[in-house]
PDB file of C-alpha atoms and ligand atoms in Angstrom:
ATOM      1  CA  UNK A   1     -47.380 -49.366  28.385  1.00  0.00           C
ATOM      2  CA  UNK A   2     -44.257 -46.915  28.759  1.00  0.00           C
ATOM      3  CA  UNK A   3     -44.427 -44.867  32.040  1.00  0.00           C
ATOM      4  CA  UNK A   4     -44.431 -41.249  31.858  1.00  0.00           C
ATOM      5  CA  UNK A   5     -43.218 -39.085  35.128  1.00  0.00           C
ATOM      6  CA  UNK A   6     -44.678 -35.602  34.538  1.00  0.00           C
ATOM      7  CA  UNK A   7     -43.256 -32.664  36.617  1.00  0.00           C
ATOM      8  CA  UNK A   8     -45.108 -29.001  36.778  1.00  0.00           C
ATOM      9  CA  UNK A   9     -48.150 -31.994  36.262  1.00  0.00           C
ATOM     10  CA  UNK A  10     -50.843 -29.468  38.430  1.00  0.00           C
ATOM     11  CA  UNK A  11     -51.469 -26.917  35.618  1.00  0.00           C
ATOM     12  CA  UNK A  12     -51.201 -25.593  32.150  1.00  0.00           C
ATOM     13  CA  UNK A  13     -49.437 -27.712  30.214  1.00  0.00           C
ATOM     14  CA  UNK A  14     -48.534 -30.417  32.141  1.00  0.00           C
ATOM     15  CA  UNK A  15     -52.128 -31.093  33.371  1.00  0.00           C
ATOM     16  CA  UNK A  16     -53.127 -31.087  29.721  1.00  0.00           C
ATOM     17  CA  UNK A  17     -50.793 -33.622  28.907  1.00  0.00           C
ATOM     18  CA  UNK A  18     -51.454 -35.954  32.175  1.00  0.00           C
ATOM     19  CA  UNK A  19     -54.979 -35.471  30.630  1.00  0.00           C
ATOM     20  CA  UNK A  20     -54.298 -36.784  26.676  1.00  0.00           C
ATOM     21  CA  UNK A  21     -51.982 -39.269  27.764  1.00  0.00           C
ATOM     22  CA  UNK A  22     -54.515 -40.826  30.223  1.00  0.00           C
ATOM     23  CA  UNK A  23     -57.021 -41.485  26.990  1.00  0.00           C
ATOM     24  CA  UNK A  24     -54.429 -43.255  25.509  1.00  0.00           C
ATOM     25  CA  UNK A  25     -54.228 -45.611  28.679  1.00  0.00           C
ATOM     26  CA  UNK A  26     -50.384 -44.876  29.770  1.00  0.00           C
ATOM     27  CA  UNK A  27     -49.248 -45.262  33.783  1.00  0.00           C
ATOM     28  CA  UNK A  28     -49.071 -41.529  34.780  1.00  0.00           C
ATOM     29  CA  UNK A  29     -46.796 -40.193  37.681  1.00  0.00           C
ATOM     30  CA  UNK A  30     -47.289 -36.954  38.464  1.00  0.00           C
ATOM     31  CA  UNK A  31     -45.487 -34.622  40.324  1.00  0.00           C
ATOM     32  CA  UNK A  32     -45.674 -30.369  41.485  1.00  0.00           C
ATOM     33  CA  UNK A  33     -46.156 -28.459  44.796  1.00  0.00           C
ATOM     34  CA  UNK A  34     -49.735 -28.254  45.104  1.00  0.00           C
ATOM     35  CA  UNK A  35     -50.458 -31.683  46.261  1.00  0.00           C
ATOM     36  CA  UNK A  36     -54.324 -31.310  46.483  1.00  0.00           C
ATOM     37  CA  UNK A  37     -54.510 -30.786  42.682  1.00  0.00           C
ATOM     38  CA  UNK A  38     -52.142 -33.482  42.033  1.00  0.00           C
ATOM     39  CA  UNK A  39     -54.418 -35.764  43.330  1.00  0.00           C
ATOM     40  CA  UNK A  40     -58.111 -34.523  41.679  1.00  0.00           C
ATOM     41  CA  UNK A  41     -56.229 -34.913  38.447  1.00  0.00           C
ATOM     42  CA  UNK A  42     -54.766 -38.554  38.941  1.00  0.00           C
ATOM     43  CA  UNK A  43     -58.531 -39.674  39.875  1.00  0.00           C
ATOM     44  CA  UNK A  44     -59.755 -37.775  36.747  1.00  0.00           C
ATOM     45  CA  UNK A  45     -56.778 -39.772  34.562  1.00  0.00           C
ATOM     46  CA  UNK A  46     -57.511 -43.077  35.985  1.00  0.00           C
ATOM     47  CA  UNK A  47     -61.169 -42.415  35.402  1.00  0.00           C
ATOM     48  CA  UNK A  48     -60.253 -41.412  31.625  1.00  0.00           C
ATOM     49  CA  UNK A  49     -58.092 -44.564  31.242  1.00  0.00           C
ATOM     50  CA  UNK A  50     -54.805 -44.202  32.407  1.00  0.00           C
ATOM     51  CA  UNK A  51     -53.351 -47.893  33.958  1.00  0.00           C
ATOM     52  CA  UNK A  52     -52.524 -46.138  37.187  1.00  0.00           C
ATOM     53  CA  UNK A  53     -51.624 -42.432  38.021  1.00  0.00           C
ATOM     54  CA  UNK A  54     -49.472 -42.058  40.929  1.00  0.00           C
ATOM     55  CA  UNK A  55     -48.940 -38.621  43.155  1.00  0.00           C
ATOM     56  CA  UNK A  56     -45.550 -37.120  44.407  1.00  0.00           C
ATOM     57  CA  UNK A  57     -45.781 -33.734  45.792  1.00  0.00           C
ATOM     58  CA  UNK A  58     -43.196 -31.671  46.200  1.00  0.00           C
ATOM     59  CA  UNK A  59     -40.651 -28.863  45.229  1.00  0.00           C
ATOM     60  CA  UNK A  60     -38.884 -30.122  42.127  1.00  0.00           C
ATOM     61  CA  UNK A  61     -35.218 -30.434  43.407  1.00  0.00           C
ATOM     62  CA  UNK A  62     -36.787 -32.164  46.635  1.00  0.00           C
ATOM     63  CA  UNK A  63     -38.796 -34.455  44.492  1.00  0.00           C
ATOM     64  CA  UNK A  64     -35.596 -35.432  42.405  1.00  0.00           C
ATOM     65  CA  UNK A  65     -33.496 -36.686  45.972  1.00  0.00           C
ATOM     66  CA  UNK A  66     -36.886 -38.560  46.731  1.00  0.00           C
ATOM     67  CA  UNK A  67     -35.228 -42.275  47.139  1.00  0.00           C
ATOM     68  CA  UNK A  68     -38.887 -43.433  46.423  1.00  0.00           C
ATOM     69  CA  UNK A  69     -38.220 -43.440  42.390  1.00  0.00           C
ATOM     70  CA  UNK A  70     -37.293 -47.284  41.944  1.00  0.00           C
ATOM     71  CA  UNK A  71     -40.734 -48.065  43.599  1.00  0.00           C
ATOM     72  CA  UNK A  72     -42.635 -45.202  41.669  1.00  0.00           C
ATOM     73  CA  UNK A  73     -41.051 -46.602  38.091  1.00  0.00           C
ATOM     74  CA  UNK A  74     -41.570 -50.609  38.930  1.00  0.00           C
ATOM     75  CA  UNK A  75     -43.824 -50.929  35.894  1.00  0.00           C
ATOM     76  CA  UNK A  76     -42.467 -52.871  32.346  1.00  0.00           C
ATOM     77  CA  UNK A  77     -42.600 -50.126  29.966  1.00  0.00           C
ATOM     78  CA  UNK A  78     -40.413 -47.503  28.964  1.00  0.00           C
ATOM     79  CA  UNK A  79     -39.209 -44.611  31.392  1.00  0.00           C
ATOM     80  CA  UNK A  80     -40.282 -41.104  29.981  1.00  0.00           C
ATOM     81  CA  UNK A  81     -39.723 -38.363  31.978  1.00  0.00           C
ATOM     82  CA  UNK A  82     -41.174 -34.910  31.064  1.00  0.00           C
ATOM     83  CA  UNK A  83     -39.231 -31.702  32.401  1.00  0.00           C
ATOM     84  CA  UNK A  84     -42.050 -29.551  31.963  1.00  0.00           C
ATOM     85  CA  UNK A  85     -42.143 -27.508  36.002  1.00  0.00           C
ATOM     86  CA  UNK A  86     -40.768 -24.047  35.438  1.00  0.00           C
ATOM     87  CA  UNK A  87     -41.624 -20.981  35.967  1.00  0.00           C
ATOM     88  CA  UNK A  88     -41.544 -17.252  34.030  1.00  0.00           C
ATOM     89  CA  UNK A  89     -39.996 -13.877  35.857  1.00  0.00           C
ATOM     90  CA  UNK A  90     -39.263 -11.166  33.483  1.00  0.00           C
ATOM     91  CA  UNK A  91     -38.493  -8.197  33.708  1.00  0.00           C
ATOM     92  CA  UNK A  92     -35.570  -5.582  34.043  1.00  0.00           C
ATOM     93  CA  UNK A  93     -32.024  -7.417  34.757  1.00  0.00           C
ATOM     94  CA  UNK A  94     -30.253  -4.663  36.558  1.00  0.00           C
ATOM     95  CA  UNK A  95     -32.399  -4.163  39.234  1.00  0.00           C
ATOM     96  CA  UNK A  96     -32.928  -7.975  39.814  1.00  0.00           C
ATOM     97  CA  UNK A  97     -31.959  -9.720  42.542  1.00  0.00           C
ATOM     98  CA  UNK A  98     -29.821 -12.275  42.975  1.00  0.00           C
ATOM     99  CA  UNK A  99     -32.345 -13.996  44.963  1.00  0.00           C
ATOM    100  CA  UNK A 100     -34.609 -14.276  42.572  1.00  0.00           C
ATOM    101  CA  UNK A 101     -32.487 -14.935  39.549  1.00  0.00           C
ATOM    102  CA  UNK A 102     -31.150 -18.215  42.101  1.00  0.00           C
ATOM    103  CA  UNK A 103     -34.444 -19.594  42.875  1.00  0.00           C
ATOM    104  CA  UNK A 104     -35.928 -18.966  38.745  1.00  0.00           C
ATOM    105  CA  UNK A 105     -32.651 -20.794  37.761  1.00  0.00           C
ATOM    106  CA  UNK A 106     -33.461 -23.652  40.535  1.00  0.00           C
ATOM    107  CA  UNK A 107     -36.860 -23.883  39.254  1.00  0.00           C
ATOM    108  CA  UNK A 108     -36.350 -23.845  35.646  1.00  0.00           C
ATOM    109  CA  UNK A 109     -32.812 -25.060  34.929  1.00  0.00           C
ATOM    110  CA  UNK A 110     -30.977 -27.156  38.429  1.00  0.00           C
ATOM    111  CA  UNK A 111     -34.649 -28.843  39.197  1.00  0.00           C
ATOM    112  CA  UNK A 112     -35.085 -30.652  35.497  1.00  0.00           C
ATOM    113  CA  UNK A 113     -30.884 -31.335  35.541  1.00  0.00           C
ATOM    114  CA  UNK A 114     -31.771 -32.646  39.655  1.00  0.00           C
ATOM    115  CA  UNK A 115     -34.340 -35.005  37.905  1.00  0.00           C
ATOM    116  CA  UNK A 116     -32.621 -36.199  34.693  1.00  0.00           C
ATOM    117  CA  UNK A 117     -29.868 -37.140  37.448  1.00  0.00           C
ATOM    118  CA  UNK A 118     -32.436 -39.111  39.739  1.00  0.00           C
ATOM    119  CA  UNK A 119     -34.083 -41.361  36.663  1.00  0.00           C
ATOM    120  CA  UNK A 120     -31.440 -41.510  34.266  1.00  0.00           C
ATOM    121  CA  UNK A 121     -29.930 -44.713  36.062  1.00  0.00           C
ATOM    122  CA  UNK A 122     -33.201 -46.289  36.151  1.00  0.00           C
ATOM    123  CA  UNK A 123     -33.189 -46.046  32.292  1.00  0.00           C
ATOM    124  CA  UNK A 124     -30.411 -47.174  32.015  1.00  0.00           C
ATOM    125  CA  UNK A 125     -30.290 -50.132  33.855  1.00  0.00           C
ATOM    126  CA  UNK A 126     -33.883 -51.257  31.636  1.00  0.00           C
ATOM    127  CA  UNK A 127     -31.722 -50.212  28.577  1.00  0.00           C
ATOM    128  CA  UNK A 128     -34.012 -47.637  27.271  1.00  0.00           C
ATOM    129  CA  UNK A 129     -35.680 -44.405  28.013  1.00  0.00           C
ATOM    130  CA  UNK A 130     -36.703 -41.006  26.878  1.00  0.00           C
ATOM    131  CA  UNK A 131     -36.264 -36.908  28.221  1.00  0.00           C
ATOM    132  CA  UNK A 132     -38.951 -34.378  27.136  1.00  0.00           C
ATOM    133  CA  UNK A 133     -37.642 -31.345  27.992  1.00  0.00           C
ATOM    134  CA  UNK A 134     -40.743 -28.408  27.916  1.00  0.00           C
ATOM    135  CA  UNK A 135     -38.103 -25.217  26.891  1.00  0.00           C
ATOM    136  CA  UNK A 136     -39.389 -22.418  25.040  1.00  0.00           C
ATOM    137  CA  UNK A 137     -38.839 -20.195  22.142  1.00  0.00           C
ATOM    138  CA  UNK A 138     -36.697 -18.192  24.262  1.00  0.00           C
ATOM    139  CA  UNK A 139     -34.240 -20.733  24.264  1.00  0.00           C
ATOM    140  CA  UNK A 140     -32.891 -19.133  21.211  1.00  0.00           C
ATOM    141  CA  UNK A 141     -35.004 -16.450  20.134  1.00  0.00           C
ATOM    142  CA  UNK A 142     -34.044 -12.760  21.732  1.00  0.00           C
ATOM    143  CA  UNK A 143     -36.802 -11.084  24.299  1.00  0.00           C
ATOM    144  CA  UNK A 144     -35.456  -8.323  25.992  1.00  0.00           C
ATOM    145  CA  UNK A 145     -36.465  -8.452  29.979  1.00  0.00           C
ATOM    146  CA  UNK A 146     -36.187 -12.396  29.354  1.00  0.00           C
ATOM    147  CA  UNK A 147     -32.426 -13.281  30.811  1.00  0.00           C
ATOM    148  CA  UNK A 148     -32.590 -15.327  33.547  1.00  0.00           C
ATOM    149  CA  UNK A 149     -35.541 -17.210  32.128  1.00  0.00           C
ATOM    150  CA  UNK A 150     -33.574 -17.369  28.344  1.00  0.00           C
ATOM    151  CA  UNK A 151     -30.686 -18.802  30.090  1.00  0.00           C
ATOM    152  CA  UNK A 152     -32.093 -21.370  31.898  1.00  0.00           C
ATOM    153  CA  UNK A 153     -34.024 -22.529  28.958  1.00  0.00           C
ATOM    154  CA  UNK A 154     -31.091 -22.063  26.642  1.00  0.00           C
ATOM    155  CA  UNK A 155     -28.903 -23.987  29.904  1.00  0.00           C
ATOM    156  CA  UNK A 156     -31.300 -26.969  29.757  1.00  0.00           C
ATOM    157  CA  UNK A 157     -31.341 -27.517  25.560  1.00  0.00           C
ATOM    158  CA  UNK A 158     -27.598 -27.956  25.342  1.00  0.00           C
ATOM    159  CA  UNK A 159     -28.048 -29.870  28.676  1.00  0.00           C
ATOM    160  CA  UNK A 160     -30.114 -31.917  26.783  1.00  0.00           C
ATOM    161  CA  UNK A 161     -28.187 -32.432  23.368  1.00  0.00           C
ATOM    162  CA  UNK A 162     -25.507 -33.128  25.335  1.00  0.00           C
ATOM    163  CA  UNK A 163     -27.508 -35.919  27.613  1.00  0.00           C
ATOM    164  CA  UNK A 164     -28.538 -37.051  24.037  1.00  0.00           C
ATOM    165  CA  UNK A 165     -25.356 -37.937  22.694  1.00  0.00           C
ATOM    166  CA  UNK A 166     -23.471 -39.020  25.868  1.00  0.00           C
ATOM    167  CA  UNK A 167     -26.399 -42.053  26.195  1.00  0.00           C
ATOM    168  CA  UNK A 168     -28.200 -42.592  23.082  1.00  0.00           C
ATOM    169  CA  UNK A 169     -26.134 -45.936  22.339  1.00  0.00           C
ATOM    170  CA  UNK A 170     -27.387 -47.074  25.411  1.00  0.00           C
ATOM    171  CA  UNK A 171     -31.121 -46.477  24.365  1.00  0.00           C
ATOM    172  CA  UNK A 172     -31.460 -43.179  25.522  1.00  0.00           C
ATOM    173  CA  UNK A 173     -33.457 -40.397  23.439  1.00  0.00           C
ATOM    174  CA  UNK A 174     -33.721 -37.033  24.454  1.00  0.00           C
ATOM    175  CA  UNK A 175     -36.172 -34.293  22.815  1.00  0.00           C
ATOM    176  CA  UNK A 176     -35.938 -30.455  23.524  1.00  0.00           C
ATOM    177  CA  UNK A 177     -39.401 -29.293  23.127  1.00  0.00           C
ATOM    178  CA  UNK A 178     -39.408 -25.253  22.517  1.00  0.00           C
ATOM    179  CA  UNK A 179     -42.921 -24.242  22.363  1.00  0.00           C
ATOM    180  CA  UNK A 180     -44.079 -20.216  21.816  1.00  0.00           C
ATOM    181  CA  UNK A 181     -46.151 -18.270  24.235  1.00  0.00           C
ATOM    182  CA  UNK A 182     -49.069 -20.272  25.500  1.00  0.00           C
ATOM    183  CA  UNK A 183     -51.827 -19.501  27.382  1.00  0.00           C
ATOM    184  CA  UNK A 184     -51.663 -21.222  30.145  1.00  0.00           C
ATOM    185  CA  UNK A 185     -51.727 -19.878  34.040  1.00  0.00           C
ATOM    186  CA  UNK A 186     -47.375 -18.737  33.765  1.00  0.00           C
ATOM    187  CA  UNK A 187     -49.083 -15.697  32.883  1.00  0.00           C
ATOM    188  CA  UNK A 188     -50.793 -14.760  35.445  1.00  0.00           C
ATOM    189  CA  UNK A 189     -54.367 -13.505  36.310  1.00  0.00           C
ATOM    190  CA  UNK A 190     -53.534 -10.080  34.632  1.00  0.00           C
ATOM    191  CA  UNK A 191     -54.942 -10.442  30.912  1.00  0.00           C
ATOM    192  CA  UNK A 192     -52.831  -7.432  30.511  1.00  0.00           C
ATOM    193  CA  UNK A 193     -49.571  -8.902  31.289  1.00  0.00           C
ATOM    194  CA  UNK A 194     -47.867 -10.036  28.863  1.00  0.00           C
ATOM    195  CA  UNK A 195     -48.888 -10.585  24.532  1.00  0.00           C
ATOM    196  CA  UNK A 196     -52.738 -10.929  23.766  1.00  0.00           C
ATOM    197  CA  UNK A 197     -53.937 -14.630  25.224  1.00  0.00           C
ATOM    198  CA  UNK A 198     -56.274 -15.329  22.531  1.00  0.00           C
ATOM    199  CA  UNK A 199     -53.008 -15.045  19.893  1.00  0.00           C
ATOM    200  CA  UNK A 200     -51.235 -17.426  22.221  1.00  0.00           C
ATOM    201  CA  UNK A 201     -51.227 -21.573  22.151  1.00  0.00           C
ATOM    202  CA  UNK A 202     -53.347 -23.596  23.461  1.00  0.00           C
ATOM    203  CA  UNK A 203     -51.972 -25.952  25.646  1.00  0.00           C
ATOM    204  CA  UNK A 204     -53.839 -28.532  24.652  1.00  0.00           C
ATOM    205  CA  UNK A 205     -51.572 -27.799  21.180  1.00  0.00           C
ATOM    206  CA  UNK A 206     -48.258 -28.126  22.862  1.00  0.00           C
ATOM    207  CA  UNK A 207     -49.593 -31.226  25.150  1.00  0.00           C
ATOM    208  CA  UNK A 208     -50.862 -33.070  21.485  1.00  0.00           C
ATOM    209  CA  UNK A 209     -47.580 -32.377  20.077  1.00  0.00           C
ATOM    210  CA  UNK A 210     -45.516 -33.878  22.829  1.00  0.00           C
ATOM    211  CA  UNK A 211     -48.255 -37.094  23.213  1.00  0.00           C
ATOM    212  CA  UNK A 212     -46.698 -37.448  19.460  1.00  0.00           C
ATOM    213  CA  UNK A 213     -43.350 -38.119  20.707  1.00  0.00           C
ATOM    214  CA  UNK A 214     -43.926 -39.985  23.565  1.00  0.00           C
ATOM    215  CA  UNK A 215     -46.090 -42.697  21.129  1.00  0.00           C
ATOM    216  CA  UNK A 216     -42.988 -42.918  18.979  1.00  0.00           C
ATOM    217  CA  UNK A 217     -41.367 -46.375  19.008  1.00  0.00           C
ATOM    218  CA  UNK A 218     -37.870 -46.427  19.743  1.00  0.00           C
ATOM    219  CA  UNK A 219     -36.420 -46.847  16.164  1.00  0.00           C
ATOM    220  CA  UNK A 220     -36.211 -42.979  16.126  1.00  0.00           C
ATOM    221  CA  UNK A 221     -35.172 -39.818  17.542  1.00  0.00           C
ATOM    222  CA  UNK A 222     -37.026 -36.437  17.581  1.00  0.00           C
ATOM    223  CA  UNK A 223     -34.300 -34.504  18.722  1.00  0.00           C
ATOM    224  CA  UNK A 224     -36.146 -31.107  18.596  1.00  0.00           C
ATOM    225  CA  UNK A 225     -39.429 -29.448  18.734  1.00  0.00           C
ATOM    226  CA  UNK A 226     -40.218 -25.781  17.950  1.00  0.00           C
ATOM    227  CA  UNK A 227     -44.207 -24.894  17.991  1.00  0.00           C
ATOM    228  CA  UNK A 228     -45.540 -21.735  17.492  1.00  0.00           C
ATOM    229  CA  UNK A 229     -48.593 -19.932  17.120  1.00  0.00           C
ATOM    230  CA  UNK A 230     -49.696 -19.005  13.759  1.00  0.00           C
ATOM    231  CA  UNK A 231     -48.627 -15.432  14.399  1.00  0.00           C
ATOM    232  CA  UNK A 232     -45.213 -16.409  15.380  1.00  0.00           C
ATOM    233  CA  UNK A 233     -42.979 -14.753  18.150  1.00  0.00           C
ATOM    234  CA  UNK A 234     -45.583 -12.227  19.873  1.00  0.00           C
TER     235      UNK A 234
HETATM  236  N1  LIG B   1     -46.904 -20.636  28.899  1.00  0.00           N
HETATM  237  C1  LIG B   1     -45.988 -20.312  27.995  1.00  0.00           C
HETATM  238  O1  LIG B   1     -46.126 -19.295  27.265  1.00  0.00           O
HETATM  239  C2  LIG B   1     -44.772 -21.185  27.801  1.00  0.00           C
HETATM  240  C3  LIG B   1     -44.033 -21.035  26.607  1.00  0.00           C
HETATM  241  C4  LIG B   1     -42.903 -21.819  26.441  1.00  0.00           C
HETATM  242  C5  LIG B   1     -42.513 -22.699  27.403  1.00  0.00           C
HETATM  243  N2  LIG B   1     -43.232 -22.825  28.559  1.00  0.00           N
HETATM  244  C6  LIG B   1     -42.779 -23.757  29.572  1.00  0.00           C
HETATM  245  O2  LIG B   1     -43.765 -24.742  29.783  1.00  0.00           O
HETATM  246  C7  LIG B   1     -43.582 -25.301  31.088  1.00  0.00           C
HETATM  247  C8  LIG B   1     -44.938 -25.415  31.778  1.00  0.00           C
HETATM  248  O3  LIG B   1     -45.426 -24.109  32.007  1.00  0.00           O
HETATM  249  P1  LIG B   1     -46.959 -23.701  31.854  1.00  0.00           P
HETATM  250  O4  LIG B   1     -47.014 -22.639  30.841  1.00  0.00           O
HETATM  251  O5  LIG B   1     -47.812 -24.888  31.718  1.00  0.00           O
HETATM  252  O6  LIG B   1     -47.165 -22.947  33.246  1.00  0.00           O
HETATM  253  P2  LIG B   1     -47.989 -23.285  34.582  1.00  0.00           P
HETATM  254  O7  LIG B   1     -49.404 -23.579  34.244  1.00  0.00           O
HETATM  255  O8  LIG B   1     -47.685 -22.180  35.507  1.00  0.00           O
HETATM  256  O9  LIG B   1     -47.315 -24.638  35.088  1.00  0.00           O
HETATM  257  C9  LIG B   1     -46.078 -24.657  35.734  1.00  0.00           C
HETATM  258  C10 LIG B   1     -45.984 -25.952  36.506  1.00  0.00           C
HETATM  259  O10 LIG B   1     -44.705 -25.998  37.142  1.00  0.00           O
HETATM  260  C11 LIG B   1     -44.895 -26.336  38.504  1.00  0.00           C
HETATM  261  N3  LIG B   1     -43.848 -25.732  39.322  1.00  0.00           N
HETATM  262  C12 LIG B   1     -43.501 -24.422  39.404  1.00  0.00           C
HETATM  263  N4  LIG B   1     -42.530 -24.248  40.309  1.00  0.00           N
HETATM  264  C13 LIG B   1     -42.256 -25.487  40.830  1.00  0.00           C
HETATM  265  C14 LIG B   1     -41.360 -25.956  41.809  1.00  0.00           C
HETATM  266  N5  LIG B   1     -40.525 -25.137  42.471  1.00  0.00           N
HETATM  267  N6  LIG B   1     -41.342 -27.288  42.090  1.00  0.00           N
HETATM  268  C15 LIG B   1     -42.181 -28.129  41.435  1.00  0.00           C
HETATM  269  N7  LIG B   1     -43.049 -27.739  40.494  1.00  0.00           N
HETATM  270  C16 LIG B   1     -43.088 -26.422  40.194  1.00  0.00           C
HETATM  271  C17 LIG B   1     -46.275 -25.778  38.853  1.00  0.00           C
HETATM  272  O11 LIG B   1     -46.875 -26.520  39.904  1.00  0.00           O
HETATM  273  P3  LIG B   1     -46.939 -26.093  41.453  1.00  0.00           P
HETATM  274  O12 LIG B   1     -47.164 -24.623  41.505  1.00  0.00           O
HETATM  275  O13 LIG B   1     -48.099 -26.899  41.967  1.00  0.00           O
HETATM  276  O14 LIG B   1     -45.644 -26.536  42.028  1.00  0.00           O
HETATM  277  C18 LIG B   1     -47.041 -26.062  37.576  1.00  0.00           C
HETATM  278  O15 LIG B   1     -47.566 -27.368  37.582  1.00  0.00           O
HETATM  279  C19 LIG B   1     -42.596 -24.382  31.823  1.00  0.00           C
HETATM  280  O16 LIG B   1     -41.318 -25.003  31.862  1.00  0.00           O
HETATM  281  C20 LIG B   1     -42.551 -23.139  30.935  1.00  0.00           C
HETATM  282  O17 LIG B   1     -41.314 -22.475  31.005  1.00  0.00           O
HETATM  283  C21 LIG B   1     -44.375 -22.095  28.763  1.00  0.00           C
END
């Protein structure tokens, strides 16, 4: 059964997903910040079925120099590692700070590149393996008050195709998963922030679509994912 590291595993999306793919019995790693729920979620997975589900807290670009990864991926199956951790600041550019444009581009763009570089060589070595990366609409699609988040999705999809096509004749497949808004706690508490939740994903939606891609067998590559919500771009 292929082995799928999850990072941003503690909520929205992520969590979903660690949740699906348990049913369908895969070896789970999961990995975030908040340790504590981390852990309730990889006793709920191996409860639901998953063959193990393994915990490794920790700030995304520490987690990726963790030399711990050999012993975390020891199982048979297939390496898949999901880039789904980010994170979602918008607002006016000019009176950003550099700060915070630094640690949204860490989060969302140097963490996933940090981790792609820490189990790439695994895959490689077992001649096969496969990069989700969670991007979003915004990748390509226009939102004013959206440019540091835009360009570190838009940073990590041509990461990505380029990944792609540097390894895939060494059994390497990488899909760019752009999903539209979801509703999912990136939001925030405020109902009012942001569009109308109840127009939004699920991410139970996003999580089913990317449980399609992991199940694929290797014979093919889904290079790219857009899902939206029936409305479209809200
Ligand atoms: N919600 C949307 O509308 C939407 C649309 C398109 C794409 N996306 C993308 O989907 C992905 C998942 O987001 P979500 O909507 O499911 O939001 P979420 O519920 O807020 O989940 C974000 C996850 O990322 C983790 N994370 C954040 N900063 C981290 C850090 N520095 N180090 C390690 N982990 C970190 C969080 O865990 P901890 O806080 O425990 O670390 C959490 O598990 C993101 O990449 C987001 O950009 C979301």
């Amino acid at each position: 059964m292929k082995q799928v590291l999850i990072t941003g595993a503690s909520s929205g999306i992520g969590e979903e997903l660690a949740l699906l793919l348990a049913e369908h019995g895969y070896e789970l790693i999961l990995t975030a910040r908040r340790d504590h729920l981390l852990r309730e979620l990889a006793v709920k997975c191996e409860e639901m079925g998953a063959l193990r589900a393994d915990v490794l807290a920790g700030d995304i670009e520490d987690v990726a120099r963790s030399p711990k990864w050999s012993d975390f991926l020891k199982g048979e199956g297939e390496i898949v590692l999901v880039n789904n951790a980010g994170v979602a600041e918008f607002g006016d550019f000019a009176t950003s700070s550099i700060k915070d444009n630094d640690l949204q581009l860490a989060k969302n763009l140097f963490g996933p590149i940090a981790m792609t570089r820490a189990i790439l060589p695994l895959m490689l070595a077992s001649g096969s393996g496969l990069v989700v990366n969670v991007l979003s609409v915004a990748a390509r699609t226009v939102f004013p008050g959206s440019a540091i988040y835009a360009a570190s999705k838009a940073g990590l999809l041509q990461f990505g195709n380029v990944v792609r096509e540097e390894y895939r004749k060494q059994g390497i497949r990488v899909t760019n998963v752009m999903p539209g808004a979801t509703d999912t706690p990136l939001w925030g508490a405020d109902a009012e922030v942001g569009p109308p939740r109840d127009k939004m994903l699920r991410s139970k939606a996003v999580a089913e679509a990317i449980v399609g891609v992991i199940g694929l067998s290797s014979d093919r590559v889904v290079e790219e994912m857009v899902i939206t919500p029936p409305d479209g771009a809200l």
